[in-house]
CSV table of C-alpha atoms in Angstrom, one decimal:
chain,number,residue,atom,x,y,z
U,1,MET,CA,85.7,56.5,154.4
U,2,GLN,CA,88.1,57.7,157.2
U,3,ALA,CA,89.9,55.2,159.4
U,4,GLU,CA,88.0,56.2,162.6
U,5,GLU,CA,84.7,55.7,160.9
U,6,LEU,CA,85.9,52.3,159.5
U,7,LEU,CA,86.8,51.2,162.9
U,8,LYS,CA,83.4,52.2,164.3
U,9,ARG,CA,81.6,50.3,161.6
U,10,PHE,CA,83.9,47.2,161.9
U,11,ALA,CA,83.5,47.0,165.7
U,12,LEU,CA,79.7,47.3,165.4
U,13,VAL,CA,79.4,44.7,162.6
U,14,LYS,CA,81.7,42.3,164.6
U,15,ARG,CA,79.5,42.6,167.7
U,16,TYR,CA,76.3,42.1,165.7
U,17,THR,CA,77.8,39.1,163.9
U,18,GLU,CA,78.8,37.5,167.2
U,19,GLY,CA,75.1,37.8,168.3
U,20,ASP,CA,75.2,41.0,170.4
U,21,ARG,CA,72.0,43.0,169.9
U,22,ASP,CA,72.1,45.4,172.8
U,23,PHE,CA,73.7,48.7,171.8
U,24,THR,CA,71.9,50.9,174.4
U,25,GLY,CA,73.3,54.4,174.7
U,26,ILE,CA,76.0,53.8,172.0
U,27,ASN,CA,77.6,56.9,170.4
U,28,LEU,CA,77.7,56.7,166.6
U,29,ASN,CA,77.6,60.3,165.8
U,30,GLU,CA,78.6,61.2,162.2
U,31,ALA,CA,79.4,57.5,161.4
U,32,ASN,CA,78.9,56.1,158.0
U,33,LEU,CA,76.6,53.1,158.5
U,34,SER,CA,75.0,53.0,155.1
U,35,ARG,CA,73.5,49.6,154.1
U,36,ILE,CA,74.4,48.1,157.5
U,37,ASN,CA,72.2,45.3,158.9
U,38,LEU,CA,71.2,46.0,162.5
U,39,SER,CA,67.8,44.3,162.4
U,40,GLN,CA,66.3,43.6,165.8
U,41,SER,CA,69.0,45.6,167.5
U,42,ILE,CA,68.5,47.5,170.8
U,43,LEU,CA,69.6,51.1,170.2
U,44,ARG,CA,67.7,52.8,173.0
U,45,ARG,CA,69.0,56.3,173.8
U,46,ALA,CA,71.7,55.8,171.1
U,47,SER,CA,73.3,58.9,169.7
U,48,LEU,CA,73.2,58.9,165.9
U,49,PHE,CA,73.5,62.6,165.2
U,50,VAL,CA,74.3,63.2,161.5
U,51,THR,CA,74.8,59.5,161.1
U,52,ASN,CA,74.5,58.0,157.6
U,53,LEU,CA,72.1,55.1,157.8
U,54,SER,CA,70.8,55.3,154.3
U,55,GLY,CA,69.8,51.9,152.9
U,56,ALA,CA,70.4,50.2,156.3
U,57,ASN,CA,68.3,47.5,157.7
U,58,LEU,CA,66.9,48.5,161.1
U,59,SER,CA,63.7,46.5,160.9
U,60,ASP,CA,62.3,45.6,164.3
U,61,ALA,CA,65.0,47.6,166.0
U,62,ASN,CA,64.4,49.5,169.2
U,63,LEU,CA,65.5,53.1,168.9
U,64,SER,CA,63.4,54.6,171.7
U,65,GLU,CA,64.7,58.0,172.8
U,66,ALA,CA,67.5,57.8,170.3
U,67,ASN,CA,69.0,61.0,168.8
U,68,LEU,CA,68.7,60.8,165.1
U,69,ASN,CA,68.8,64.5,164.4
U,70,VAL,CA,70.0,65.4,160.9
U,71,ALA,CA,70.6,61.7,160.3
U,72,ARG,CA,70.5,60.2,156.7
U,73,LEU,CA,67.9,57.5,156.6
U,74,SER,CA,66.9,57.6,153.0
U,75,SER,CA,65.6,54.2,151.8
U,76,THR,CA,66.3,52.8,155.3
U,77,ASN,CA,64.2,49.8,156.4
U,78,LEU,CA,62.6,50.8,159.7
U,79,SER,CA,59.6,48.6,159.4
U,80,ARG,CA,58.1,47.7,162.8
U,81,ALA,CA,60.9,49.6,164.5
U,82,ILE,CA,60.3,51.3,167.9
U,83,LEU,CA,61.2,55.0,167.9
U,84,ASN,CA,59.0,56.2,170.7
U,85,GLY,CA,60.3,59.5,172.1
U,86,ALA,CA,63.1,59.6,169.5
U,87,THR,CA,64.3,62.9,168.1
U,88,ILE,CA,64.6,62.8,164.3
U,89,ASN,CA,64.5,66.5,163.5
U,90,VAL,CA,65.7,67.7,160.1
U,91,ALA,CA,66.5,64.1,159.1
U,92,ASN,CA,66.4,62.7,155.6
U,93,LEU,CA,63.9,59.8,155.5
U,94,VAL,CA,63.1,59.9,151.8
U,95,ARG,CA,61.6,56.6,150.6
U,96,ALA,CA,62.3,55.0,154.0
U,97,ASP,CA,60.1,52.1,155.1
U,98,LEU,CA,58.5,52.7,158.5
U,99,SER,CA,55.4,50.5,158.0
U,100,GLY,CA,54.1,49.3,161.3
U,101,ALA,CA,56.7,51.3,163.2
U,102,GLN,CA,56.0,53.1,166.5
U,103,LEU,CA,56.9,56.8,166.8
U,104,ILE,CA,54.8,57.7,169.8
U,105,GLY,CA,55.8,61.1,171.0
U,106,ALA,CA,58.7,61.3,168.5
U,107,SER,CA,60.0,64.6,167.1
U,108,LEU,CA,60.4,64.9,163.4
U,109,ILE,CA,60.4,68.7,163.0
U,110,ARG,CA,61.2,69.7,159.4
U,111,SER,CA,62.2,66.1,158.5
U,112,GLU,CA,62.0,64.9,154.9
U,113,LEU,CA,59.7,61.8,154.5
U,114,VAL,CA,58.9,62.1,150.8
U,115,ARG,CA,57.4,58.9,149.5
U,116,CYS,CA,57.9,57.1,152.7
U,117,GLU,CA,56.0,53.9,153.5
U,118,LEU,CA,54.1,54.7,156.7
U,119,SER,CA,51.2,52.3,156.5
U,120,LYS,CA,49.9,51.3,160.0
U,121,THR,CA,52.7,53.5,161.6
U,122,ASN,CA,51.9,54.9,165.0
U,123,PHE,CA,52.6,58.6,165.3
U,124,THR,CA,50.4,59.3,168.3
U,125,GLY,CA,51.4,62.6,169.8
U,126,ALA,CA,54.4,63.0,167.5
U,127,ASN,CA,55.7,66.4,166.4
U,128,LEU,CA,55.9,66.6,162.6
U,129,THR,CA,55.9,70.4,162.4
U,130,GLU,CA,56.8,71.5,158.8
U,131,ALA,CA,57.7,68.0,157.9
U,132,ASP,CA,57.8,67.1,154.2
U,133,LEU,CA,55.4,64.2,153.7
U,134,ARG,CA,54.7,64.5,150.0
U,135,GLU,CA,53.3,61.4,148.4
U,136,VAL,CA,53.7,59.3,151.6
U,137,LYS,CA,51.6,56.2,152.2
U,138,LEU,CA,49.8,56.6,155.6
U,139,THR,CA,47.1,53.9,155.1
U,140,GLU,CA,45.6,53.0,158.5
U,141,ALA,CA,48.3,55.0,160.3
U,142,ASN,CA,47.6,56.5,163.7
U,143,LEU,CA,48.4,60.3,163.9
U,144,SER,CA,46.0,61.1,166.7
U,145,GLY,CA,47.1,64.1,168.6
U,146,ALA,CA,50.1,64.6,166.3
U,147,ASN,CA,51.4,68.1,165.5
U,148,LEU,CA,51.5,68.4,161.7
U,149,SER,CA,51.3,72.2,161.6
U,150,GLY,CA,52.8,73.5,158.4
U,151,ALA,CA,53.5,70.0,157.1
U,152,ASN,CA,53.4,69.2,153.4
U,153,LEU,CA,51.2,66.2,152.6
U,154,ARG,CA,50.5,67.0,149.0
U,155,GLY,CA,49.5,63.8,147.2
U,156,ALA,CA,49.7,61.7,150.3
U,157,SER,CA,47.7,58.5,150.5
U,158,ALA,CA,46.2,58.1,154.0
U,159,SER,CA,42.9,56.3,153.6
U,160,SER,CA,41.4,55.0,156.9
U,161,ALA,CA,44.1,56.8,158.9
U,162,ASN,CA,43.5,58.3,162.3
U,163,PHE,CA,44.1,62.1,162.6
U,164,GLN,CA,41.7,62.6,165.6
U,165,GLY,CA,42.6,65.8,167.4
U,166,ALA,CA,45.7,66.3,165.2
U,167,ASN,CA,47.1,69.8,164.5
U,168,LEU,CA,47.1,70.4,160.8
U,169,HIS,CA,47.1,74.2,161.0
U,170,GLY,CA,48.4,75.6,157.7
U,171,ALA,CA,49.2,72.1,156.4
U,172,ASP,CA,49.2,71.4,152.6
U,173,LEU,CA,47.1,68.4,151.8
U,174,ALA,CA,46.2,69.3,148.2
U,175,LYS,CA,45.2,66.2,146.1
U,176,ALA,CA,45.8,63.9,149.0
U,177,GLU,CA,43.8,60.6,149.3
U,178,LEU,CA,42.1,60.8,152.7
U,179,SER,CA,39.0,58.7,152.1
U,180,GLY,CA,37.5,57.3,155.4
U,181,VAL,CA,40.0,59.1,157.6
U,182,ASN,CA,39.2,60.2,161.1
U,183,LEU,CA,39.8,63.9,161.4
U,184,SER,CA,37.4,64.5,164.2
U,185,ASN,CA,38.2,67.6,166.3
U,186,ALA,CA,41.4,68.2,164.2
U,187,ASP,CA,42.8,71.7,163.8
U,188,MET,CA,42.9,72.4,160.1
U,189,ARG,CA,42.7,76.2,160.1
U,190,GLN,CA,44.1,77.7,156.9
U,191,ALA,CA,45.0,74.3,155.5
U,192,SER,CA,45.3,73.7,151.8
U,193,LEU,CA,42.9,71.0,150.8
U,194,GLN,CA,42.3,71.7,147.1
U,195,GLN,CA,41.0,68.6,145.2
U,196,VAL,CA,41.6,66.4,148.3
U,197,ASN,CA,39.6,63.2,148.6
U,198,LEU,CA,37.8,63.2,152.0
U,199,SER,CA,34.9,61.0,150.9
U,200,GLY,CA,33.4,59.2,153.9
U,201,ALA,CA,35.8,60.9,156.3
U,202,ASP,CA,34.9,61.9,159.9
U,203,LEU,CA,35.5,65.6,160.3
U,204,SER,CA,33.0,66.1,163.1
U,205,GLY,CA,34.0,69.0,165.3
U,206,ALA,CA,37.0,69.8,163.1
U,207,ASN,CA,38.2,73.4,162.8
U,208,LEU,CA,38.6,74.3,159.1
U,209,LYS,CA,38.4,78.1,159.4
U,210,TRP,CA,39.8,79.8,156.3
U,211,ALA,CA,40.8,76.4,154.8
U,212,ASP,CA,40.8,76.0,151.0
U,213,LEU,CA,38.7,73.1,150.0
U,214,SER,CA,38.0,74.1,146.5
U,215,GLY,CA,37.2,71.1,144.3
U,216,ALA,CA,37.5,68.8,147.3
U,217,ASN,CA,35.5,65.5,147.4
U,218,LEU,CA,33.7,65.2,150.7
U,219,ASN,CA,30.9,62.9,149.5
U,220,GLY,CA,29.4,61.2,152.5
U,221,ALA,CA,31.6,62.8,155.1
U,222,ASP,CA,30.6,63.6,158.7
U,223,LEU,CA,31.0,67.4,159.0
U,224,SER,CA,28.7,67.8,162.0
U,225,ASP,CA,29.7,70.6,164.5
U,226,SER,CA,32.6,71.5,162.3
U,227,LYS,CA,33.8,75.0,161.7
U,228,PHE,CA,34.1,76.3,158.1
U,229,SER,CA,34.0,80.0,158.8
U,230,GLY,CA,35.7,81.8,155.9
U,231,ALA,CA,36.5,78.5,154.2
U,232,ASN,CA,36.6,78.1,150.4
U,233,LEU,CA,34.3,75.3,149.3
U,234,ASN,CA,34.0,76.5,145.7
U,235,GLY,CA,33.0,73.6,143.5
U,236,ALA,CA,33.5,71.1,146.3
U,237,ASP,CA,31.5,67.8,146.4
U,238,LEU,CA,29.4,67.7,149.6
U,239,ARG,CA,26.8,65.2,148.5
U,240,ASN,CA,25.3,63.1,151.3
U,241,THR,CA,27.3,64.9,154.0
U,242,ASN,CA,26.2,65.5,157.6
U,243,LEU,CA,26.6,69.3,158.2
U,244,ALA,CA,24.3,69.4,161.2
U,245,ASN,CA,25.2,72.4,163.4
U,246,ALA,CA,28.2,73.2,161.3
U,247,SER,CA,29.4,76.8,161.1
U,248,LEU,CA,29.7,78.1,157.6
U,249,VAL,CA,29.8,81.8,158.4
U,250,HIS,CA,31.2,83.7,155.4
U,251,ALA,CA,32.1,80.5,153.6
U,252,ASP,CA,32.3,80.3,149.8
U,253,LEU,CA,29.9,77.7,148.7
U,254,THR,CA,29.8,78.9,145.1
U,255,GLU,CA,28.7,76.0,142.8
U,256,THR,CA,29.2,73.5,145.7
U,257,ASN,CA,27.4,70.2,145.2
U,258,LEU,CA,25.2,69.8,148.3
U,259,ILE,CA,22.7,67.2,146.9
U,260,ASN,CA,21.1,65.2,149.8
U,261,ALA,CA,23.2,66.9,152.4
U,262,ASP,CA,21.8,67.4,155.9
U,263,TRP,CA,22.6,70.9,157.3
U,264,VAL,CA,19.9,71.4,159.9
U,265,GLY,CA,21.2,73.6,162.6
U,266,ALA,CA,24.0,75.0,160.4
U,267,ASP,CA,25.0,78.7,160.5
U,268,LEU,CA,25.4,80.2,157.0
U,269,ARG,CA,25.4,83.9,157.9
U,270,GLY,CA,27.3,85.8,155.2
U,271,ALA,CA,28.0,82.7,153.1
U,272,ASN,CA,28.0,82.8,149.2
U,273,LEU,CA,25.7,80.1,147.9
U,274,THR,CA,25.3,81.2,144.2
U,275,GLY,CA,25.1,78.2,142.0
U,276,ALA,CA,25.0,75.7,144.8
U,277,LYS,CA,23.3,72.3,144.0
U,278,LEU,CA,20.5,71.9,146.6
U,279,TYR,CA,18.4,69.0,145.5
U,280,LEU,CA,17.0,67.1,148.5
U,281,VAL,CA,18.6,69.5,150.9
U,282,PRO,CA,16.4,70.5,153.8
U,283,ARG,CA,15.6,74.2,153.7
U,284,PHE,CA,14.7,74.8,157.3
U,285,GLY,CA,16.4,74.9,160.6
U,286,ILE,CA,19.4,76.9,159.3
U,287,ILE,CA,20.6,80.5,159.8
U,288,ALA,CA,20.8,82.2,156.4
U,289,ASP,CA,21.1,85.9,157.3
U,290,ASP,CA,23.1,88.2,155.0
U,291,ILE,CA,23.8,85.4,152.5
U,292,THR,CA,24.8,86.1,148.8
U,293,CYS,CA,22.8,83.9,146.5
U,294,GLN,CA,21.7,84.9,143.0
U,295,TRP,CA,20.6,81.4,141.9
U,296,VAL,CA,20.7,77.8,142.9
U,297,ASP,CA,20.5,74.5,141.0
U,298,ILE,CA,17.6,72.3,142.3
U,299,SER,CA,17.7,69.7,139.5
U,300,SER,CA,17.9,66.1,140.7
U,301,ALA,CA,21.1,65.4,138.7
U,302,GLY,CA,22.7,68.8,139.5
U,303,ASP,CA,22.9,69.4,135.7
U,304,LEU,CA,21.4,73.0,135.7
U,305,THR,CA,18.1,71.8,134.1
U,306,GLN,CA,16.1,73.4,137.0
U,307,ILE,CA,17.4,76.7,138.2
U,308,GLN,CA,15.8,78.8,141.0
U,309,GLN,CA,16.6,82.5,140.4
U,310,PHE,CA,16.4,85.1,143.2
U,311,ASN,CA,15.8,88.8,142.6
U,312,SER,CA,16.7,90.0,146.1
U,313,PRO,CA,18.4,88.8,149.3
U,314,SER,CA,15.1,88.5,151.0
U,315,GLU,CA,13.9,86.0,148.3
U,316,SER,CA,17.0,83.8,148.8
U,317,ARG,CA,16.7,84.0,152.5
U,318,LYS,CA,13.1,83.0,152.4
U,319,PHE,CA,13.9,80.1,150.1
U,320,LEU,CA,16.6,78.8,152.5
U,321,ASN,CA,14.6,79.4,155.7
U,322,ARG,CA,11.4,77.5,154.9
U,323,THR,CA,9.7,75.5,157.6
U,324,PRO,CA,8.6,71.9,157.1
U,325,GLY,CA,5.0,71.2,156.0
U,326,LEU,CA,2.9,69.5,158.7
U,327,VAL,CA,0.0,67.2,159.0
U,328,ARG,CA,-1.6,67.5,162.4
U,329,ILE,CA,-4.3,65.2,163.7
U,330,VAL,CA,-5.8,66.4,167.0
U,331,VAL,CA,-7.6,63.6,168.8
U,332,ASP,CA,-10.2,64.6,171.5
U,333,ALA,CA,-8.9,61.9,173.9
U,334,LEU,CA,-5.9,60.9,175.9
U,335,LEU,CA,-3.6,58.3,174.3
U,336,ASP,CA,-3.5,55.0,176.2
U,337,HIS,CA,-0.8,52.3,176.0
U,338,SER,CA,-2.8,49.9,173.8
U,339,ALA,CA,-3.6,52.7,171.3
U,340,ASN,CA,0.0,53.8,171.3
U,341,ILE,CA,1.1,50.3,170.4
U,342,PHE,CA,-1.3,50.1,167.6
U,343,LEU,CA,-0.4,53.5,166.2
U,344,ALA,CA,3.3,52.6,166.2
U,345,THR,CA,2.6,49.4,164.3
U,346,ALA,CA,0.0,51.0,161.9
U,347,TYR,CA,2.3,54.0,161.0
U,348,SER,CA,5.2,51.7,160.5
U,349,GLU,CA,3.1,49.7,158.0
U,350,ILE,CA,1.9,52.8,156.3
U,351,ALA,CA,5.5,54.0,155.9
U,352,GLN,CA,6.3,50.8,154.0
U,353,HIS,CA,3.7,51.8,151.4
U,354,TYR,CA,4.3,55.6,151.4
U,355,HIS,CA,7.9,56.4,152.0
U,356,ALA,CA,7.4,60.1,152.6
U,357,MET,CA,5.9,59.0,156.0
U,358,SER,CA,9.1,57.1,157.1
U,359,CYS,CA,9.6,59.5,160.0
U,360,PRO,CA,7.3,58.7,162.9
U,361,PRO,CA,5.0,61.4,164.2
U,362,ASN,CA,5.6,63.6,167.1
U,363,ILE,CA,3.1,62.7,169.8
U,364,GLU,CA,2.0,65.3,172.3
U,365,VAL,CA,-0.3,64.2,175.1
U,366,GLY,CA,-2.0,67.2,176.7
U,367,TYR,CA,-4.5,67.6,179.5
U,368,ARG,CA,-7.4,66.0,177.6
U,369,ARG,CA,-6.2,65.8,173.9
U,370,THR,CA,-3.5,64.0,171.9
U,371,ILE,CA,-1.8,65.7,169.0
U,372,LEU,CA,0.0,63.7,166.2
U,373,THR,CA,2.3,65.8,164.0
U,374,PHE,CA,4.0,64.6,160.9
U,375,LYS,CA,6.7,66.6,159.2
U,376,PHE,CA,7.5,66.7,155.5
U,377,ASP,CA,10.2,68.4,153.5
U,378,GLY,CA,7.9,68.7,150.5
U,379,ASP,CA,4.4,70.3,150.6
U,380,GLU,CA,3.2,68.0,147.9
U,381,HIS,CA,3.0,65.2,150.4
U,382,LEU,CA,0.5,66.9,152.7
U,383,LEU,CA,-2.8,65.8,151.2
U,384,ALA,CA,-1.6,62.3,150.6
U,385,ALA,CA,-0.1,61.9,154.0
U,386,ALA,CA,-3.2,63.2,155.7
U,387,PHE,CA,-5.2,60.7,153.6
U,388,LEU,CA,-3.2,57.8,155.1
U,389,ALA,CA,-2.4,59.1,158.6
U,390,ILE,CA,-6.2,59.2,159.5
U,391,VAL,CA,-6.7,55.6,158.5
U,392,PRO,CA,-6.7,54.2,162.0
U,393,PHE,CA,-9.5,56.5,163.2
U,394,LYS,CA,-13.2,56.3,162.8
U,395,ASP,CA,-13.2,59.7,161.2
U,396,ALA,CA,-11.1,58.3,158.3
U,397,VAL,CA,-13.8,58.0,155.7
U,398,GLN,CA,-15.2,61.5,156.1
U,399,THR,CA,-11.7,63.0,156.2
U,400,GLN,CA,-10.6,61.2,153.1
U,401,GLU,CA,-13.8,62.3,151.2
U,402,ASN,CA,-12.9,65.9,152.1
U,403,ILE,CA,-9.3,65.4,150.9
U,404,VAL,CA,-10.6,64.1,147.6
U,405,ALA,CA,-12.9,67.1,147.4
U,406,VAL,CA,-9.9,69.4,147.9
U,407,SER,CA,-7.9,67.6,145.2
U,408,LYS,CA,-10.8,68.0,142.7
U,409,ASN,CA,-10.9,71.7,143.7
U,410,ILE,CA,-7.1,72.0,143.0
U,411,ALA,CA,-7.6,70.6,139.5
U,412,SER,CA,-10.1,73.4,138.7
U,413,GLN,CA,-7.9,76.2,139.9
U,414,ASN,CA,-5.7,78.4,137.7
U,415,LEU,CA,-2.5,76.9,139.0
U,416,ASP,CA,0.8,75.8,137.5
U,417,LYS,CA,0.0,72.5,135.6
U,418,LYS,CA,3.1,70.9,137.1
U,419,ARG,CA,2.0,71.6,140.6
U,420,ILE,CA,-1.4,70.2,140.0
U,421,VAL,CA,0.0,67.0,138.4
U,422,GLN,CA,2.5,66.5,141.3
U,423,LEU,CA,-0.2,67.0,144.0
U,424,CYS,CA,-2.7,64.7,142.3
U,425,LYS,CA,-0.1,62.1,141.6
U,426,ALA,CA,0.9,61.9,145.3
U,427,LEU,CA,-2.7,61.7,146.4
U,428,SER,CA,-3.4,59.0,143.8
U,429,ALA,CA,-0.5,56.9,145.1
U,430,ALA,CA,-1.9,57.1,148.6
U,431,ARG,CA,-5.4,56.1,147.4
U,432,ASP,CA,-4.0,53.2,145.5
U,433,ASN,CA,-2.6,51.8,148.7
U,434,LEU,CA,-5.7,52.4,150.8
U,435,ASN,CA,-7.5,49.1,150.5
U,436,ASN,CA,-4.4,47.0,151.1
U,437,LEU,CA,-3.6,49.1,154.2
U,438,ILE,CA,-7.1,48.9,155.6
U,439,TYR,CA,-6.9,45.1,155.3
U,440,LEU,CA,-3.5,44.9,156.9
U,441,LEU,CA,-4.5,47.1,159.8
U,442,SER,CA,-7.7,45.1,160.4
U,443,THR,CA,-5.7,41.9,160.7
U,444,MET,CA,-3.2,43.1,163.3
U,445,PRO,CA,-3.6,40.8,166.3
U,446,MET,CA,-1.9,42.8,169.0
U,447,VAL,CA,-4.7,45.2,169.9
U,448,ASP,CA,-8.4,45.9,169.2
U,449,ARG,CA,-8.6,49.1,167.2
U,450,LYS,CA,-12.2,49.7,168.4
U,451,THR,CA,-11.1,51.6,171.5
U,452,LYS,CA,-12.3,54.9,172.8
U,453,PHE,CA,-9.2,56.6,171.4
U,454,PHE,CA,-9.8,55.7,167.8
U,455,GLU,CA,-13.6,56.3,168.1
U,456,SER,CA,-13.0,59.8,169.5
U,457,PRO,CA,-13.6,63.0,167.4
U,458,THR,CA,-10.7,64.4,165.5
U,459,GLN,CA,-9.5,67.4,163.6
U,460,THR,CA,-7.1,67.0,160.6
U,461,ILE,CA,-5.1,70.2,159.8
U,462,LEU,CA,-2.6,70.7,157.0
U,463,ILE,CA,0.1,73.4,157.6
U,464,SER,CA,2.2,74.4,154.6
U,465,SER,CA,5.8,75.4,154.6
U,466,GLY,CA,4.5,79.0,154.2
U,467,GLN,CA,2.6,78.6,157.4
U,468,GLU,CA,-0.8,78.7,155.8
U,469,SER,CA,-3.2,76.2,157.4
U,470,LEU,CA,-6.1,74.2,155.9
U,471,THR,CA,-8.5,72.2,158.1
U,472,VAL,CA,-9.6,69.3,155.9
U,473,ASN,CA,-11.9,67.8,158.6
U,474,SER,CA,-13.3,68.7,162.0
U,475,HIS,CA,-15.8,66.3,163.7
U,476,GLY,CA,-19.0,68.0,164.8
U,477,ASN,CA,-18.5,66.8,168.4
U,478,PHE,CA,-14.9,67.8,168.6
U,479,GLY,CA,-14.3,69.6,171.9
U,480,LYS,CA,-17.8,69.0,173.2
U,481,GLY,CA,-16.8,66.3,175.8
U,482,GLY,CA,-19.1,63.5,174.7
U,483,ALA,CA,-22.0,65.4,173.3
U,484,THR,CA,-24.5,63.7,171.0
U,485,HIS,CA,-23.0,62.5,167.8
U,486,GLN,CA,-23.1,64.9,164.9
U,487,GLU,CA,-22.1,64.5,161.3
U,488,SER,CA,-18.7,65.8,160.5
U,489,LYS,CA,-18.8,68.7,158.1
U,490,PHE,CA,-16.5,70.4,155.6
U,491,SER,CA,-17.8,73.9,155.3
U,492,LEU,CA,-14.7,75.8,154.3
U,493,PRO,CA,-14.9,78.0,151.1
U,494,LEU,CA,-12.9,75.6,149.0
U,495,GLY,CA,-11.9,77.9,146.1
U,496,GLN,CA,-10.0,80.8,147.6
U,497,LYS,CA,-9.0,78.9,150.7
U,498,VAL,CA,-7.3,76.2,148.6
U,499,VAL,CA,-5.7,78.8,146.4
U,500,ASP,CA,-4.2,80.6,149.4
U,501,PHE,CA,-3.0,77.3,150.8
U,502,LEU,CA,-1.3,76.3,147.6
U,503,ALA,CA,0.2,79.7,147.1
U,504,SER,CA,2.0,79.4,150.4
U,505,PHE,CA,3.9,76.3,149.2
U,506,ASP,CA,7.5,77.3,149.2
U,507,TYR,CA,8.5,74.8,146.5
U,508,VAL,CA,7.2,71.6,144.9
U,509,GLU,CA,9.9,69.2,143.7
């Protein structure tokens, strides 16, 4: 160590030992201060260019706006230090401890932070362009609005960190642990995210165009309104994700696990879906033009035990563009407030016994009629749901008899045995709950069910996902404005009409 450097170090240590902590604006360029103790010192606007501070204790120090460019800070203790606005470009911070430190607006361009402890560190608005952050610990750190373009975060651990609005364009996050992180509205274009763990993360509105997410874990992540155009999601785990209104144009979803994902409103034009696992994935409300899809896995466990093959692009497009099955009850009367209260309570109770009806009906009140519409992902629920949805109305008995007649007609048709079993099983479950439901509805104290609304004539219409309709009951006085009561009739030609209706089913789980 040269004499001049020794004098600098001696003078600094002497001042610190004597209780002086304010070193604002001090010039310590190129000094060797390794392993020095300057804990709780004030080094605001200090010049520490190329200074050796490796192994030093700078915990709780104030280094705001300090110049630490090209400084050596390996294994330095900077826990809880304040480095807001500091310039730390091309510095060596390997294995440094910056836990709880503040680096708001700091510049760390091309700095080395390999294996740093950065838990709960505040990097809001910091510039970490091309920084080396391999295997760092960023648990609960705040990097909102930070610039991490081109940064290397391979193997980083950043669970529950905040990257909201951060720039990660071209960053390398392969095999990083990012569970529960906030990446909403982040720029992650062309980022490397192979085998990254983003389970439960918030990526809503994030830009992941041309990113590589092959083998990534995104189970339970919020990907709504995100942009995945051209992204590689080959073999990724997207179970239970929210992909509502996401853009997946030309994305590679080959063998991607999408079980129980919600992608209503997503744009999949030109995407490759061959081998994707699509059990419990809604197949309506998406744009699926020009997709590539030779087959998909629709088994509940995603174990290839149930494969759906496609012989042409039109077949796969039809499979992915189905419309929901509907049960529509048209009431020849206007809905009044007391009837509305009873309906809400009744259908809530019914949903407790038949979970397929957990979504409340859409209620449209017209000029002189009320239309109740229930939506279902699976066509096999239509008969059973109609059987229960009509319960509050006087027409219930006749409608239910007609539905039973339809079910008996189904059993006599030349249909796939599995479909018959599934349809009859669903209807049987509904019938088993009927007596209990009728009793529960009759004991509801909040309103008298015997109102004009529930006494009014009804029509019950089933509409399959293939847009084939089947009217299971239409009261004889429906549309006659209070004419003399007539018996409700079911006069449809059951055989062919039922066959056509069932043939329009897109798929039965």
